[in-house]
Short mmCIF file of C-alpha atoms in Angstrom, two decimals:
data_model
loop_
_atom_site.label_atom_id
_atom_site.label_comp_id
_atom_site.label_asym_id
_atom_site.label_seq_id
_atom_site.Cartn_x
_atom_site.Cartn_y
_atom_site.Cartn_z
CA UNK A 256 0.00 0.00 0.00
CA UNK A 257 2.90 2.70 0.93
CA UNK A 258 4.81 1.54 -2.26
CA UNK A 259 1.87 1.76 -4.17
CA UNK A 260 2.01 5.38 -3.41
CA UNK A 261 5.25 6.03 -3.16
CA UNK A 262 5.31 4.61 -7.12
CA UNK A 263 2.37 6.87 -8.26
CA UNK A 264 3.84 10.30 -6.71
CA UNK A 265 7.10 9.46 -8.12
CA UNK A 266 5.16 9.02 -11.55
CA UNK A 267 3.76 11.83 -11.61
CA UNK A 268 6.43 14.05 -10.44
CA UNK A 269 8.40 12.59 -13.12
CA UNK A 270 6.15 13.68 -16.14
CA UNK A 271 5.56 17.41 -14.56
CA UNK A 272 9.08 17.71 -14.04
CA UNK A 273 10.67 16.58 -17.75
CA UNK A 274 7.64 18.60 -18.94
CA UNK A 275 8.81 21.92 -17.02
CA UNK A 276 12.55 21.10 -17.58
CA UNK A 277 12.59 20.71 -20.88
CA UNK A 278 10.41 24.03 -21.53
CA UNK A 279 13.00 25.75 -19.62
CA UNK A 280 15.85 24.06 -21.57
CA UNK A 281 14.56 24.98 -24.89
CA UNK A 282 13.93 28.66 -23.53
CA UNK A 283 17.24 28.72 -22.22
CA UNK A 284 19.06 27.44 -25.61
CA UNK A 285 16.90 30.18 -27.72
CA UNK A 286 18.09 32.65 -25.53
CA UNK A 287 21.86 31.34 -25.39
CA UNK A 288 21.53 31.13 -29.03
CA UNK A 289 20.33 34.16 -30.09
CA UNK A 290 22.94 36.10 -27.45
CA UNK A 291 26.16 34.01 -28.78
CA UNK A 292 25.33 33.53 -32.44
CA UNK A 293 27.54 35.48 -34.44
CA UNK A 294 26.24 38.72 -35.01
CA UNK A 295 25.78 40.12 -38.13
CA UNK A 296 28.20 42.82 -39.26
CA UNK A 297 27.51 46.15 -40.16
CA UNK A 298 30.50 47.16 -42.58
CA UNK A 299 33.41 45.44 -44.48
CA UNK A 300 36.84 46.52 -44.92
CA UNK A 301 38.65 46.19 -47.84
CA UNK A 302 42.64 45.75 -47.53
CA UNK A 303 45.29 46.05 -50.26
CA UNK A 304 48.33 44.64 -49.46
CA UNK A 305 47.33 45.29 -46.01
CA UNK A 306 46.53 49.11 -46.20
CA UNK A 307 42.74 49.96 -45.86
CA UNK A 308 41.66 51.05 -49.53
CA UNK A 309 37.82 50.93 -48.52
CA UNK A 310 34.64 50.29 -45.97
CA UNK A 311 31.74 49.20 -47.66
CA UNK A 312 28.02 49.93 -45.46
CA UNK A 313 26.90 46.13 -45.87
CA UNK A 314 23.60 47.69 -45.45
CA UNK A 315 23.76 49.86 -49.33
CA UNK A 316 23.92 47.85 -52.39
CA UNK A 317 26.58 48.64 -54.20
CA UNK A 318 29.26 46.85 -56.66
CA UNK A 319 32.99 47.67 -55.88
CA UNK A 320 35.18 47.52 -58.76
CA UNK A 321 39.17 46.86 -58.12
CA UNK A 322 41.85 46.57 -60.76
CA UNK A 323 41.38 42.38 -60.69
CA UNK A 324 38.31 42.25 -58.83
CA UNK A 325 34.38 43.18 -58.55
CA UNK A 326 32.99 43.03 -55.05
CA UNK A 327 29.44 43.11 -54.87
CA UNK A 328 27.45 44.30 -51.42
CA UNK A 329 23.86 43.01 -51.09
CA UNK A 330 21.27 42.30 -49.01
CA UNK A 331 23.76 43.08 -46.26
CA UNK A 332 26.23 40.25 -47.61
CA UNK A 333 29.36 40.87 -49.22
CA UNK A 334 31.15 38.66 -51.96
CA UNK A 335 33.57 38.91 -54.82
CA UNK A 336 31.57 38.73 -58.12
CA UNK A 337 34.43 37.97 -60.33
CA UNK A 338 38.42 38.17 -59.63
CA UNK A 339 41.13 37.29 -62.05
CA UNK A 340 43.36 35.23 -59.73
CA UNK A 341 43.99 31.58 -60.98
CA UNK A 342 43.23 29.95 -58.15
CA UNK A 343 39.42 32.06 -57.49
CA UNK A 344 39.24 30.76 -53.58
CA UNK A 345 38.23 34.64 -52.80
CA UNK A 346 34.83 34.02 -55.60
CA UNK A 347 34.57 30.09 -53.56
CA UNK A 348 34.39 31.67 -50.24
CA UNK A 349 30.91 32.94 -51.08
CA UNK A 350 28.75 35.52 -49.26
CA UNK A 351 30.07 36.43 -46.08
CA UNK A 352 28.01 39.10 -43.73
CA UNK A 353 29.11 37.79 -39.73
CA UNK A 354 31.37 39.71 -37.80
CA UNK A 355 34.74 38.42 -37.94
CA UNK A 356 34.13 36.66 -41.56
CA UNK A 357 36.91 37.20 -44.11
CA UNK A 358 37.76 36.32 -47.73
CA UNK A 359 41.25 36.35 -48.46
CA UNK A 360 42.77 36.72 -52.61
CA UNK A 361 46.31 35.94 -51.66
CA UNK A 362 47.32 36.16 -55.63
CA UNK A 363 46.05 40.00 -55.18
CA UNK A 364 46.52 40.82 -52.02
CA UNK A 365 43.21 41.54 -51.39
CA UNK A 366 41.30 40.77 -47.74
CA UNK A 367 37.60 41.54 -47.15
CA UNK A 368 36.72 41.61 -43.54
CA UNK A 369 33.24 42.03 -41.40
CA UNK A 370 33.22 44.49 -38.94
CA UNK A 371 31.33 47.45 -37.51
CA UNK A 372 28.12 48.74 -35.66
CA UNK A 373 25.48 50.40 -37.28
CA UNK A 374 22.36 52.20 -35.79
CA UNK A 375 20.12 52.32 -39.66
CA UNK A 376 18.34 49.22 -41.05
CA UNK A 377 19.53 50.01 -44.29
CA UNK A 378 21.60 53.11 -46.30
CA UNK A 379 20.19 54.20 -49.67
CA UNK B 1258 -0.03 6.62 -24.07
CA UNK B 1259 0.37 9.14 -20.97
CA UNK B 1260 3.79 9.64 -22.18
CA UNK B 1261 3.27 9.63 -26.13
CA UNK B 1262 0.96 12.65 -25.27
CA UNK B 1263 3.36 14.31 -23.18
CA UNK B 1264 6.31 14.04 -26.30
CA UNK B 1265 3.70 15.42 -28.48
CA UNK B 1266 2.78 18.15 -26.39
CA UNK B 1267 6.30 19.18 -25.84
CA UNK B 1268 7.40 18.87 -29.55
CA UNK B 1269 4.40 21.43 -30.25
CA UNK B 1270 6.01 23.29 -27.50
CA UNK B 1271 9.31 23.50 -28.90
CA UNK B 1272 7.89 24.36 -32.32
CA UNK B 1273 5.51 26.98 -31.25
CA UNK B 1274 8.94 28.51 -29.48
CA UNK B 1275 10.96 28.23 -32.18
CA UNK B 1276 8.41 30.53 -34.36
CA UNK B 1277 8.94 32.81 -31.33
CA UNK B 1278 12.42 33.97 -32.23
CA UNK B 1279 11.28 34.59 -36.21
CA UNK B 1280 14.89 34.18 -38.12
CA UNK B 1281 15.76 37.54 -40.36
CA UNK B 1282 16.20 36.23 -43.97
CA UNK B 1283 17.47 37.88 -47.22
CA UNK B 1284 16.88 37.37 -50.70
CA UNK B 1285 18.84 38.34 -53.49
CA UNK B 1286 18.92 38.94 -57.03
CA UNK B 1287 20.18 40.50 -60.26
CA UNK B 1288 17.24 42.35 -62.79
CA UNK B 1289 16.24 45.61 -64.01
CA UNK B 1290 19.61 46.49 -64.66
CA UNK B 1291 20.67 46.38 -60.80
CA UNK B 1292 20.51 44.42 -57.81
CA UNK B 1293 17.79 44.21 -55.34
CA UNK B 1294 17.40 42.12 -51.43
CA UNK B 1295 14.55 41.52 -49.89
CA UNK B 1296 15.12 41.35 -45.86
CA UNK B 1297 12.27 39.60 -44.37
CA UNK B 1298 11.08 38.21 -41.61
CA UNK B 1299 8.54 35.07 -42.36
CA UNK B 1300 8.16 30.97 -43.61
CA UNK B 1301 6.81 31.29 -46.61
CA UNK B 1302 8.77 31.21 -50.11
CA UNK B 1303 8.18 33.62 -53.04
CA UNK B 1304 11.76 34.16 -54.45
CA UNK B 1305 10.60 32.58 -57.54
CA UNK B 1306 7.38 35.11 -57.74
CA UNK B 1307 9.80 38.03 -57.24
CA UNK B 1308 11.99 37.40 -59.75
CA UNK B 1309 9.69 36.64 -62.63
CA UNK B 1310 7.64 40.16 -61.54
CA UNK B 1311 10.70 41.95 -61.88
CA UNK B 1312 12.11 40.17 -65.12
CA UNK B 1313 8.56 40.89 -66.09
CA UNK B 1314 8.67 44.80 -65.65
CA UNK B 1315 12.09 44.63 -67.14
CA UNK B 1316 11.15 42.67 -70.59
CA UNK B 1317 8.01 45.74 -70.65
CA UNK B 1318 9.72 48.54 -70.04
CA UNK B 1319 13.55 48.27 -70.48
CA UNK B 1320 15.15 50.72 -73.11
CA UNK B 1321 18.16 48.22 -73.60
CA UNK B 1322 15.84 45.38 -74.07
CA UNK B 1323 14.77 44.74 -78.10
CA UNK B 1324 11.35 43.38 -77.24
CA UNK B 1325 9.92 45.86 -74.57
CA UNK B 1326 7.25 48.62 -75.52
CA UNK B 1327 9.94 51.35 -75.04
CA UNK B 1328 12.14 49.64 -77.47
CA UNK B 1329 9.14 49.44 -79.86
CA UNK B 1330 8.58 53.50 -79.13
CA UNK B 1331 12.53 54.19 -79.68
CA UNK B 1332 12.49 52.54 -82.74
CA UNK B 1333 9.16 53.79 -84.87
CA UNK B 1334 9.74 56.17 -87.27
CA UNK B 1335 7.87 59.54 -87.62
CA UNK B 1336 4.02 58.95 -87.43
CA UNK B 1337 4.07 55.45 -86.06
CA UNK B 1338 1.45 53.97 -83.86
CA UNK B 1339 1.98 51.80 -81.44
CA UNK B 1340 -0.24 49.56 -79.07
CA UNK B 1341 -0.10 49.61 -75.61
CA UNK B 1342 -1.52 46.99 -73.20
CA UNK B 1343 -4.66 47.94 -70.37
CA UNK B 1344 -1.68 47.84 -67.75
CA UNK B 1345 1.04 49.73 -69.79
CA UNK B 1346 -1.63 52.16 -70.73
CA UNK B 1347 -1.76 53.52 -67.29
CA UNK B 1348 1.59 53.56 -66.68
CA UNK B 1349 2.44 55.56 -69.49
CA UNK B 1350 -0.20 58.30 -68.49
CA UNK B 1351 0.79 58.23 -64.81
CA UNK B 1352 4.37 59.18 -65.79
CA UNK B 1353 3.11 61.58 -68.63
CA UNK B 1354 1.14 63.13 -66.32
CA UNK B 1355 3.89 63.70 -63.56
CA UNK B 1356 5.91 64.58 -66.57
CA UNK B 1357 3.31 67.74 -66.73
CA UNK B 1358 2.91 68.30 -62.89
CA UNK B 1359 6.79 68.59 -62.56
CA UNK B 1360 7.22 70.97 -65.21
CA UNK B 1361 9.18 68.81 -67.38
CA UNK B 1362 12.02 68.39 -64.97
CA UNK B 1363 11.04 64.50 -64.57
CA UNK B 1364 11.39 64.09 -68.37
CA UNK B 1365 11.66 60.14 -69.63
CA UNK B 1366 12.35 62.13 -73.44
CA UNK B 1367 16.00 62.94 -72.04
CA UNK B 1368 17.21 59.38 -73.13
CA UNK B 1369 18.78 60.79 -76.40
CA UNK B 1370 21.03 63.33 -73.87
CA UNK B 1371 21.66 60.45 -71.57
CA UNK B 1372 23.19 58.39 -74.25
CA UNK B 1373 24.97 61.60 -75.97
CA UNK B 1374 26.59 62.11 -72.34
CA UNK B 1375 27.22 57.88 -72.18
CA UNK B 1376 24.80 57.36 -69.35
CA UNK B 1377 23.03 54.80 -71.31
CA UNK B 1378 23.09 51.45 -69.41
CA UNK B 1379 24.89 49.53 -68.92
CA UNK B 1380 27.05 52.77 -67.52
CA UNK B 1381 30.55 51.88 -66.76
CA UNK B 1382 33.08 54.31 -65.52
CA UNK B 1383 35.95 53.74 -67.81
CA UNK B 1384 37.21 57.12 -69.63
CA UNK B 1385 34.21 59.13 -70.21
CA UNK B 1386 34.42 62.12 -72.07
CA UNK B 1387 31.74 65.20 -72.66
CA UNK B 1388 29.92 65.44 -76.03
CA UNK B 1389 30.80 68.45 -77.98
CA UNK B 1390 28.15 71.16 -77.89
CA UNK B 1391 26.98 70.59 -81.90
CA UNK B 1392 26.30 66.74 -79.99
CA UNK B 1393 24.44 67.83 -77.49
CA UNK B 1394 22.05 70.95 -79.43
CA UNK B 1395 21.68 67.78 -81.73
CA UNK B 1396 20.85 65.25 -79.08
CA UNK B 1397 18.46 68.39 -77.40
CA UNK B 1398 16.30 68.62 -80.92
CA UNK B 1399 14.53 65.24 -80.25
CA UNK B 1400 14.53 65.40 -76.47
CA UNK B 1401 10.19 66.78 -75.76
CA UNK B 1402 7.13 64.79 -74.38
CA UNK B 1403 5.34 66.20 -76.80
CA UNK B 1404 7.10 64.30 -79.74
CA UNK B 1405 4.74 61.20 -77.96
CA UNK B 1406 1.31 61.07 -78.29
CA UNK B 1407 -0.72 59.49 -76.09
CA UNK B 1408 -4.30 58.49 -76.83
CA UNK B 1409 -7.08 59.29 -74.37
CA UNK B 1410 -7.36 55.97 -73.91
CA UNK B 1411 -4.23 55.49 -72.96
CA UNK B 1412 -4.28 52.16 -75.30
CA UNK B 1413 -1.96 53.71 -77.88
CA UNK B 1414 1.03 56.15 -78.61
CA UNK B 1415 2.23 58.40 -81.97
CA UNK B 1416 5.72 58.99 -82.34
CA UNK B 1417 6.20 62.16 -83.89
CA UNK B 1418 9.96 62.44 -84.30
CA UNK B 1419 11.93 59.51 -85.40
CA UNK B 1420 15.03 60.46 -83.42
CA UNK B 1421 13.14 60.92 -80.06
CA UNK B 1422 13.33 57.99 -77.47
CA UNK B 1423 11.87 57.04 -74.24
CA UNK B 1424 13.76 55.63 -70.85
CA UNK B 1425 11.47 54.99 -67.52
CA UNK B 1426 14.50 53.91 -65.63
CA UNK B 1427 13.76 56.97 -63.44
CA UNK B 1428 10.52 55.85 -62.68
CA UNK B 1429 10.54 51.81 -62.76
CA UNK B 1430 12.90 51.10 -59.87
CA UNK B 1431 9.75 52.56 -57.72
CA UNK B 1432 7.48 50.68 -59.66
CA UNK B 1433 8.96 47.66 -59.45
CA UNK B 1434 9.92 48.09 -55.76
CA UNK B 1435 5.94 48.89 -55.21
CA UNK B 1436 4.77 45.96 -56.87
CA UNK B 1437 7.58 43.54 -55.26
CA UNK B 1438 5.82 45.23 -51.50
CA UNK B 1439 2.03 44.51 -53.06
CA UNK B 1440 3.28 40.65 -53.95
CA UNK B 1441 4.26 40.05 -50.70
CA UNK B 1442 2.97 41.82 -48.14
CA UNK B 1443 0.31 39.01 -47.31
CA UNK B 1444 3.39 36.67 -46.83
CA UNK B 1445 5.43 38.09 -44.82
CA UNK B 1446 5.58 39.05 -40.99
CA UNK B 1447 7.70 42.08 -42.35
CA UNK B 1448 9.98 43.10 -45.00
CA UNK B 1449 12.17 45.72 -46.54
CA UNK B 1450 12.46 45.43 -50.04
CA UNK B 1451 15.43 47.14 -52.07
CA UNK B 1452 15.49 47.71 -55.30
CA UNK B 1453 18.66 49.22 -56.90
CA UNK B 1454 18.16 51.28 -54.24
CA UNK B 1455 14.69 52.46 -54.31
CA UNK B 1456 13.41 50.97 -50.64
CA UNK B 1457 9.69 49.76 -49.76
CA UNK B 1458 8.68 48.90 -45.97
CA UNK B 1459 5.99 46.25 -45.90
CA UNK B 1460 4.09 45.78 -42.80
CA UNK B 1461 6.13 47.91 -40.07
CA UNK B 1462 8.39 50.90 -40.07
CA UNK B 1463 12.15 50.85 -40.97
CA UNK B 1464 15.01 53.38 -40.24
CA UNK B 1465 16.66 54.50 -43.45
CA UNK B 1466 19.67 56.23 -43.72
CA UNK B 1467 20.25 58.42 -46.41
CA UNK B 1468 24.10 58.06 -48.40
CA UNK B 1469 26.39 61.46 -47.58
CA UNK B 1470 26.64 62.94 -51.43
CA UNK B 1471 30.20 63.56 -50.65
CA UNK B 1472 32.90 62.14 -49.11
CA UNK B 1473 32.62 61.66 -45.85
CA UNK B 1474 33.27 59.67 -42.46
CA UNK B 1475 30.27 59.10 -41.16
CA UNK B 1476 27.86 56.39 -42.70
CA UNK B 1477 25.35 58.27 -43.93
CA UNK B 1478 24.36 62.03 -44.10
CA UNK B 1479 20.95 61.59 -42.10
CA UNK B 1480 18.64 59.29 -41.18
CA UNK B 1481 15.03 58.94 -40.68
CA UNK B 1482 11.74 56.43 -40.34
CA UNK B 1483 10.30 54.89 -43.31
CA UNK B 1484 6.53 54.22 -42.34
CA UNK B 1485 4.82 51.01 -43.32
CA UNK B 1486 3.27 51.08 -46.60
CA UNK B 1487 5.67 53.89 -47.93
CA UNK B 1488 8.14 53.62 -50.37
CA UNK B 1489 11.42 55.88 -50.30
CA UNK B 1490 13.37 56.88 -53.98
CA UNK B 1491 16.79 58.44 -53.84
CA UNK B 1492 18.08 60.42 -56.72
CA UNK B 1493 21.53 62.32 -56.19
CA UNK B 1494 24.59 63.72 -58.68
CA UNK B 1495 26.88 61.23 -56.80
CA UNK B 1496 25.06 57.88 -58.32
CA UNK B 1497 26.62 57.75 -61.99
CA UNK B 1498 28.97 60.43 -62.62
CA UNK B 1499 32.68 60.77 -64.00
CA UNK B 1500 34.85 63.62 -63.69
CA UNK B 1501 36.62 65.01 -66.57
CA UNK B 1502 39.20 67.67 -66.27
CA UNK B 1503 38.18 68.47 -62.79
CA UNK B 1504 34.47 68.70 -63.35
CA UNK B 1505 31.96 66.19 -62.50
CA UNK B 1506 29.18 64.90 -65.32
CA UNK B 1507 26.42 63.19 -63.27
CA UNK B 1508 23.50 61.05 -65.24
CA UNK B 1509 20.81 63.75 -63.81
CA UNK B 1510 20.20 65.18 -67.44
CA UNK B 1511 18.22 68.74 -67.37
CA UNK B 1512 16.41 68.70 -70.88
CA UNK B 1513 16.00 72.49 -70.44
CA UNK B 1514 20.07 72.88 -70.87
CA UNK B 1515 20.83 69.63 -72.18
CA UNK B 1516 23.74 69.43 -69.44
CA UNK B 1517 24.22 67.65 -66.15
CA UNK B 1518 21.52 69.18 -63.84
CA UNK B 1519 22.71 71.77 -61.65
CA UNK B 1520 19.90 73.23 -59.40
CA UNK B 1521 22.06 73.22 -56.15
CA UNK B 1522 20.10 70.22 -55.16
CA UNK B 1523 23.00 67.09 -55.12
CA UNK B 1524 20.71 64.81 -53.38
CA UNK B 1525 16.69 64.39 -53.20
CA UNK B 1526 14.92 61.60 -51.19
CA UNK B 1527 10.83 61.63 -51.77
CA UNK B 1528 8.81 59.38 -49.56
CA UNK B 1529 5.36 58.33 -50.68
CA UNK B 1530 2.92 55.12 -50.82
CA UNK B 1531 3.39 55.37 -54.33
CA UNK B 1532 6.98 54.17 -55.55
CA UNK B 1533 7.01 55.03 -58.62
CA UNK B 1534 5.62 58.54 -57.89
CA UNK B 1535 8.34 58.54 -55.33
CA UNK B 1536 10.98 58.01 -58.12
CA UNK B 1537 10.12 60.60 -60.59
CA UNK B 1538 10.01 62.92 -57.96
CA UNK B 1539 13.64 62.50 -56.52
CA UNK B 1540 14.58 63.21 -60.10
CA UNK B 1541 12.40 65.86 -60.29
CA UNK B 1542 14.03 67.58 -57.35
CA UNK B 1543 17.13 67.18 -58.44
CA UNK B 1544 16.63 68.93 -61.56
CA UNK B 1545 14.89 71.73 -60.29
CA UNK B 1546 16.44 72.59 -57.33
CA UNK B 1547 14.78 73.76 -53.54
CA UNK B 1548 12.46 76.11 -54.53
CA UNK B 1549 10.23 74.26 -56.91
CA UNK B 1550 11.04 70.90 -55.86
CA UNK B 1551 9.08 71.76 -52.05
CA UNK B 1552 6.51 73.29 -54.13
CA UNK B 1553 6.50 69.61 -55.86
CA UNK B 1554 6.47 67.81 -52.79
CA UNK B 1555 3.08 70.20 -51.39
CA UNK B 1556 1.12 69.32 -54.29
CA UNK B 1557 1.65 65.90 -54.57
CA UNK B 1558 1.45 65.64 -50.62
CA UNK B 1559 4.31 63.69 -50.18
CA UNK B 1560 7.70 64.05 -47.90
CA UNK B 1561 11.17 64.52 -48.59
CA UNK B 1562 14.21 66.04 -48.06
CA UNK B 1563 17.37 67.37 -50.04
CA UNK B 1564 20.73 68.24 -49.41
CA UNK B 1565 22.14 70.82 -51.26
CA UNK B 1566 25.95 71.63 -52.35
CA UNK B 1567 26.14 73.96 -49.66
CA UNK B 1568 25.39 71.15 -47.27
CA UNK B 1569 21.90 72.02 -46.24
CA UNK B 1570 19.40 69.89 -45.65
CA UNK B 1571 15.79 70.57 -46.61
CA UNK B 1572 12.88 68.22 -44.53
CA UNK B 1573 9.54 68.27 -46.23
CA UNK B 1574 6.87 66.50 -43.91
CA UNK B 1575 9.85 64.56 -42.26
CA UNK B 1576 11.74 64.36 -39.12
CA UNK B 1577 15.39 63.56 -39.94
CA UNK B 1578 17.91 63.05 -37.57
CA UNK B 1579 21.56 63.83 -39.00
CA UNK B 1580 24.21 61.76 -38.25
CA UNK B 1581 27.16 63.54 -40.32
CA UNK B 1582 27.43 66.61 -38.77
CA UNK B 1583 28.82 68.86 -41.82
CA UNK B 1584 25.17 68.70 -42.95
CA UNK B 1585 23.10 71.48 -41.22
CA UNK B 1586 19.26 70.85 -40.98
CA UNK B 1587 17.57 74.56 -42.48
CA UNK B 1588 15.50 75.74 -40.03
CA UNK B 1589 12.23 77.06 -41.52
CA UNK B 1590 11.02 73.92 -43.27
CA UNK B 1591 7.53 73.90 -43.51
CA UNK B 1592 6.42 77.52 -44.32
CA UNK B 1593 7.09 77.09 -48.06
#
């Protein structure tokens, strides 16, 4: 009779409590998530040969032309259209648009890199 | 079975948090001559809907495309008629008639200037040089509205000068960026949708900052909210230009001189439901400088503001806040 009950409290506790605890775990990885994802960037620096030659607002479209390279900006990514290196890892790299994110063109010496704070949703 | 229900509970738990923290999502493209992003917040998919509305508008209207209505118009000779759909009807007499209410400083009849000056798409940068003054008084013969006829019906047009052509990229970039908002404004939570610049804001309000006309440090020169529903153009001498012998040539054409416009006015941003409206306007302004572009902006009812060489700014209807600080907001704005 006292196991009997023992058996159905512990039952029950168990469902309320992987019920609650998992509600609170998935609230607690959105939240960790959306602090510590990499936040989008705001701006990206171009570098010649390590010298800053421009910084390109990710947030107005616009195509940067270079002597061996088009960069295009859009929809707040950034990516190199066409380049005239032989080995085109800057064009593989794709869109980049997170903090910290960089496409190199060692054959140019070119290096694209996210940075930057912004207050506008977009520059026109 | 207690427990089944209790995983299926959570798992529409977990979903219905998930939704909770909607994702920000971008699309992007290539047509019209330029790019344009959508930033949206939302599940559903209509990338595929976008870009065959905007290849649409640019196969109808493009002047660099052989098969568009405009290409049809550039190319009759003297006399010709030509047909014009129910839906190109009206947007030939909307533009003809802003043509009229802006005094013929929104002119689409420029296009034989642009190209004598090389703005003709696709414009590239590379060593651009003035036409000679016989090219342009040339060029200026066939630029008029009046050399197209348009029928009261608005279902057909008469060319009356073989030389004269027709370009709406001054007006379609709103258009399109209007009819991109009206697509998908039932399936999104929100959006902002850009193209080549010209900006709608579907279903909440976005801040928009406006490019500095110059160089500069900061950003952008100011910026400002862009209400739901509204759609912002920006037209400025700092877009397409090249600089020859120390002087800049910008793709603003004034048919009245047949030169580069210079009205003092270097960049004009009109704000209106109406995108296309909003387009011809900011080239408009541009072209005819404070005074008549504010009395523009009254009479349509819409807001703006321009920045002039001397690094004014002039707010229409519109709070701005300015961020680069060499720009100085003119005080009496609304008694004009």
């Amino acid at each position: 009779m006292k196991k009997e009950k023992e058996k159905r409290r512990f039952s029950l506790f168990r469902i309320g409590d992987l019920f609650i605890l998992l509600i609170v775990l998935c609230l607690v990885g959105a939240v960790l998530y959306s602090v510590f994802a990499p936040a989008r960037g705001n701006a990206a620096e171009v570098y010649s040969d390590g010298k800053l030659i421009a910084t390109l607002s990710l947030k107005k479209n616009t195509v940067y032309e270079l002597d061996h390279m088009q960069i295009v900006v859009n929809g707040g990514k950034v990516w190199v259209e066409h380049a005239d290196c032989p080995d085109k890892i800057c064009e593989k790299t794709g869109k980049i648009y997170k903090k910290g994110q960089a496409i190199v063109c060692l054959p140019n010496k070119i290096a694209i890199r996210i940075t930057g704070k912004g207050e506008v949703e977009a520059i026109v | 079975m207690k427990r089944i229900a209790a995983v299926a509970l959570l798992l529409c738990l977990i979903f219905t948090c998930a939704a909770c923290f909607p994702v920000d999502k971008t699309l992007n493209g290539f047509s019209m001559g330029s790019f344009y992003s959508i930033d949206y917040a939302g599940s559903a998919s209509f990338g595929e809907d976008v870009k065959s509305l905007l290849d649409e508008i640019e196969r109808t209207y493009s002047a660099t495309d052989d098969f568009s209505v405009i290409s049809k118009i550039n190319s009759a000779e003297d006399g010709d008629e030509i047909l014009l759909s129910e839906a190109e009807g009206e947007v030939f007499s909307r533009i003809f008639s802003i043509v009229d209410g802006t005094n013929r400083t929104f002119d689409p009849s420029v296009y034989p200037l642009v190209c004598a000056w090389g703005f003709d798409p696709p414009f590239l940068y590379n060593n651009k040089t003035p036409p000679s003054e016989d090219a342009i008084a040339r060029a200026r013969n066939a630029c008029a509205i009046y050399y197209f006829v348009l029928s009261e019906d608005h279902r057909s047009i008469i060319k009356l000068k073989e030389e004269s052509k027709l370009d709406f990229g001054g007006a379609m970039k709103g258009y399109a960026a209007s009819a991109v908002a009206d697509l998908i404004k039932d399936k999104v939570e929100s959006a902002l949708v850009n193209v080549g610049g010209t900006v709608a804001a579907v279903n909440r309000d976005y801040s928009i900052g406006v490019e500095c006309p110059r160089d500069s440090d900061e950003e952008y020169a100011f910026s400002f909210t862009l209400g739901s529903g509204e759609v912002c153009a920006t037209s400025g001498d700092y877009e397409n230009f090249y600089i020859y012998n120390g002087t800049r040539y910008h793709h603003i054409i004034d048919s009245f001189t047949g030169n580069p416009a210079k009205s003092g006015v270097i960049s004009a941003t009109v704000i209106s439901e109406d995108g296309l409206l909003s387009d011809c306007l900011a080239t408009a302004a541009v072209v005819a400088g404070v005074e008549d572009a504010l009395r523009f902006f009254k009479a349509y009812g819409v807001k703006g503001a321009l920045i002039t060489e001397d690094k004014e700014v002039y707010a229409y209807g519109l709070t701005v806040n300015i961020k680069d600080t060499s720009y100085v907001l003119h005080s009496s704005e609304e008694d004009q």
